[in-house]
XYZ file of C-alpha atoms in Angstrom:
193
model
C 66.911 72.575 104.727
C 70.487 72.156 105.890
C 72.116 75.024 107.699
C 74.642 76.986 105.619
C 78.295 76.117 106.137
C 81.128 78.641 106.100
C 84.634 77.190 105.952
C 87.287 79.678 107.083
C 91.042 79.744 107.395
C 92.692 82.112 109.849
C 89.886 84.619 109.354
C 92.202 87.603 108.873
C 90.086 88.863 105.974
C 86.663 88.396 107.585
C 84.450 90.880 109.360
C 81.114 89.672 110.686
C 78.512 92.414 111.072
C 75.894 89.973 112.406
C 75.656 86.421 113.707
C 76.260 83.733 111.076
C 73.171 81.537 110.998
C 74.956 78.321 110.162
C 78.030 76.268 110.928
C 81.510 77.740 110.776
C 84.278 75.240 110.012
C 87.948 75.819 110.671
C 90.529 73.261 109.562
C 92.667 71.580 112.164
C 94.592 69.515 109.614
C 98.135 70.205 110.755
C 101.039 68.334 109.215
C 104.052 68.983 107.019
C 105.797 66.053 105.371
C 108.111 65.410 102.460
C 106.324 62.860 100.292
C 108.780 62.586 97.412
C 112.399 63.547 97.041
C 114.654 62.153 94.375
C 118.157 63.089 93.268
C 116.743 65.434 90.625
C 113.448 67.231 90.279
C 111.159 68.871 92.793
C 110.834 67.999 96.454
C 107.132 67.346 96.976
C 105.874 68.480 100.378
C 102.354 67.745 101.607
C 100.964 70.342 104.025
C 97.674 70.282 105.930
C 95.154 73.029 105.231
C 95.210 74.194 108.860
C 98.948 74.882 108.978
C 99.723 78.585 109.322
C 101.238 79.480 105.962
C 104.176 81.342 107.484
C 104.976 78.299 109.648
C 105.273 76.323 106.410
C 107.562 79.019 104.948
C 109.700 78.873 108.095
C 109.877 75.060 107.961
C 110.865 75.109 104.264
C 113.595 77.709 104.855
C 115.028 75.719 107.771
C 115.018 72.591 105.579
C 116.953 74.486 102.900
C 114.083 74.152 100.424
C 113.617 76.907 97.837
C 110.317 78.323 96.630
C 108.302 79.590 99.601
C 110.730 82.137 101.077
C 109.336 85.193 99.209
C 105.874 84.364 100.573
C 107.039 84.618 104.185
C 104.962 86.468 106.750
C 101.735 86.471 104.736
C 98.887 85.914 107.218
C 96.540 82.990 106.803
C 96.656 79.254 106.450
C 97.767 76.822 103.763
C 94.231 75.938 102.638
C 93.341 79.576 102.088
C 96.631 80.211 100.270
C 95.551 77.763 97.561
C 92.115 79.374 97.262
C 93.375 82.973 97.206
C 96.600 82.434 95.204
C 98.505 84.605 97.653
C 101.595 86.383 96.421
C 104.370 88.751 97.384
C 107.750 89.994 96.161
C 107.487 88.531 92.681
C 106.146 85.094 93.646
C 102.626 83.671 93.788
C 101.726 80.479 95.612
C 100.695 78.961 92.266
C 104.412 78.997 91.398
C 105.020 76.261 93.983
C 101.693 74.388 94.073
C 101.755 70.898 92.610
C 98.293 69.659 93.616
C 95.367 70.735 95.818
C 93.323 68.111 97.691
C 89.742 68.885 98.722
C 86.519 67.470 100.035
C 83.673 67.971 97.541
C 80.601 68.854 99.621
C 78.229 68.208 96.705
C 79.466 64.777 95.601
C 80.566 63.969 99.179
C 83.941 62.629 98.151
C 87.602 63.547 98.261
C 89.034 65.004 95.043
C 92.250 66.569 93.841
C 93.073 69.365 91.427
C 96.255 69.683 89.405
C 97.900 73.087 89.121
C 96.282 73.589 85.718
C 92.833 72.591 86.982
C 93.019 75.236 89.726
C 92.719 77.971 87.068
C 95.036 80.371 88.847
C 95.164 84.041 87.976
C 96.179 87.126 89.916
C 94.669 86.543 93.413
C 92.184 84.182 91.791
C 91.377 80.487 91.380
C 88.451 78.263 90.419
C 87.667 77.978 94.136
C 86.567 81.633 94.143
C 84.194 81.355 91.166
C 80.586 82.071 92.233
C 79.228 78.844 90.742
C 81.473 76.636 92.907
C 82.503 78.901 95.796
C 82.186 76.921 99.011
C 81.764 73.563 97.281
C 85.340 72.420 97.874
C 86.999 72.360 101.280
C 90.779 72.227 100.950
C 92.232 69.424 103.096
C 95.886 69.660 102.094
C 98.189 71.061 99.442
C 101.234 69.467 97.815
C 103.967 71.974 97.075
C 106.854 71.454 94.654
C 109.968 72.936 96.249
C 113.630 72.541 95.335
C 116.991 71.907 96.962
C 118.674 73.704 94.072
C 119.276 77.400 94.677
C 116.709 79.482 92.834
C 116.411 82.906 94.466
C 113.663 85.133 93.073
C 115.104 88.600 93.675
C 113.744 90.607 90.758
C 111.091 92.498 92.748
C 111.952 96.114 93.574
C 115.083 96.502 95.662
C 114.912 92.966 97.020
C 118.204 91.870 95.442
C 120.125 94.757 97.061
C 118.517 94.153 100.454
C 119.265 90.421 100.352
C 122.839 90.915 99.125
C 123.505 93.419 101.918
C 121.941 91.279 104.645
C 123.163 87.863 103.491
C 126.743 88.934 102.727
C 126.839 86.666 99.640
C 125.462 83.668 101.603
C 122.052 83.614 99.925
C 119.840 80.903 101.379
C 116.069 80.533 101.685
C 116.425 81.475 105.366
C 118.398 84.642 104.513
C 115.781 85.744 101.977
C 112.983 84.917 104.430
C 114.626 87.108 107.088
C 114.854 90.063 104.684
C 111.257 89.595 103.478
C 109.969 89.573 107.068
C 111.955 92.720 107.884
C 110.577 94.522 104.810
C 106.996 93.426 105.533
C 107.243 94.548 109.174
C 108.516 97.963 108.108
C 105.846 98.498 105.433
C 102.721 96.790 106.734
C 100.715 96.808 109.972
C 101.429 93.895 112.283
C 98.654 91.289 111.622
C 98.718 90.014 115.217
C 97.639 93.403 116.587
C 95.046 94.311 113.959
């Protein structure tokens, strides 16, 4: 019998109470690249599963791309974000996912899943279903971002906080800065947990 395999992201939601009697995999697929940008429509960005999700949010904000800014400062990696359907401040990652690419450990081939095929729900996806959990290893995710301003400020007092901080100059980077400030004030610092 083959040893069990456990594929992990950043591991911020794991607690081992004993040795794992198998192989632990951690993605080292680290790239961010624009793969399609036309005059109109979404900017498609391909991101490796091992990229820290907040690094992707930072990159997108610096590029002036809208969509990921409300998800800033969520711990974990891009591959896990697609499995967990992370969300914060009125946005879920499914709102910006275009396609998820995986390695199928059963069929031993590379496959892709459209947004619809991922079966996203609140903090849920097909990748978490017991019958296929662990079968697919996310290799990279294609996100659909935008250069057109589309701030999502309907959550709580976010609009007021952004308007005060940005002084009418609302950009993805300005929203990201406010989100990070709010998260730091409300939540424990992940790096010291």
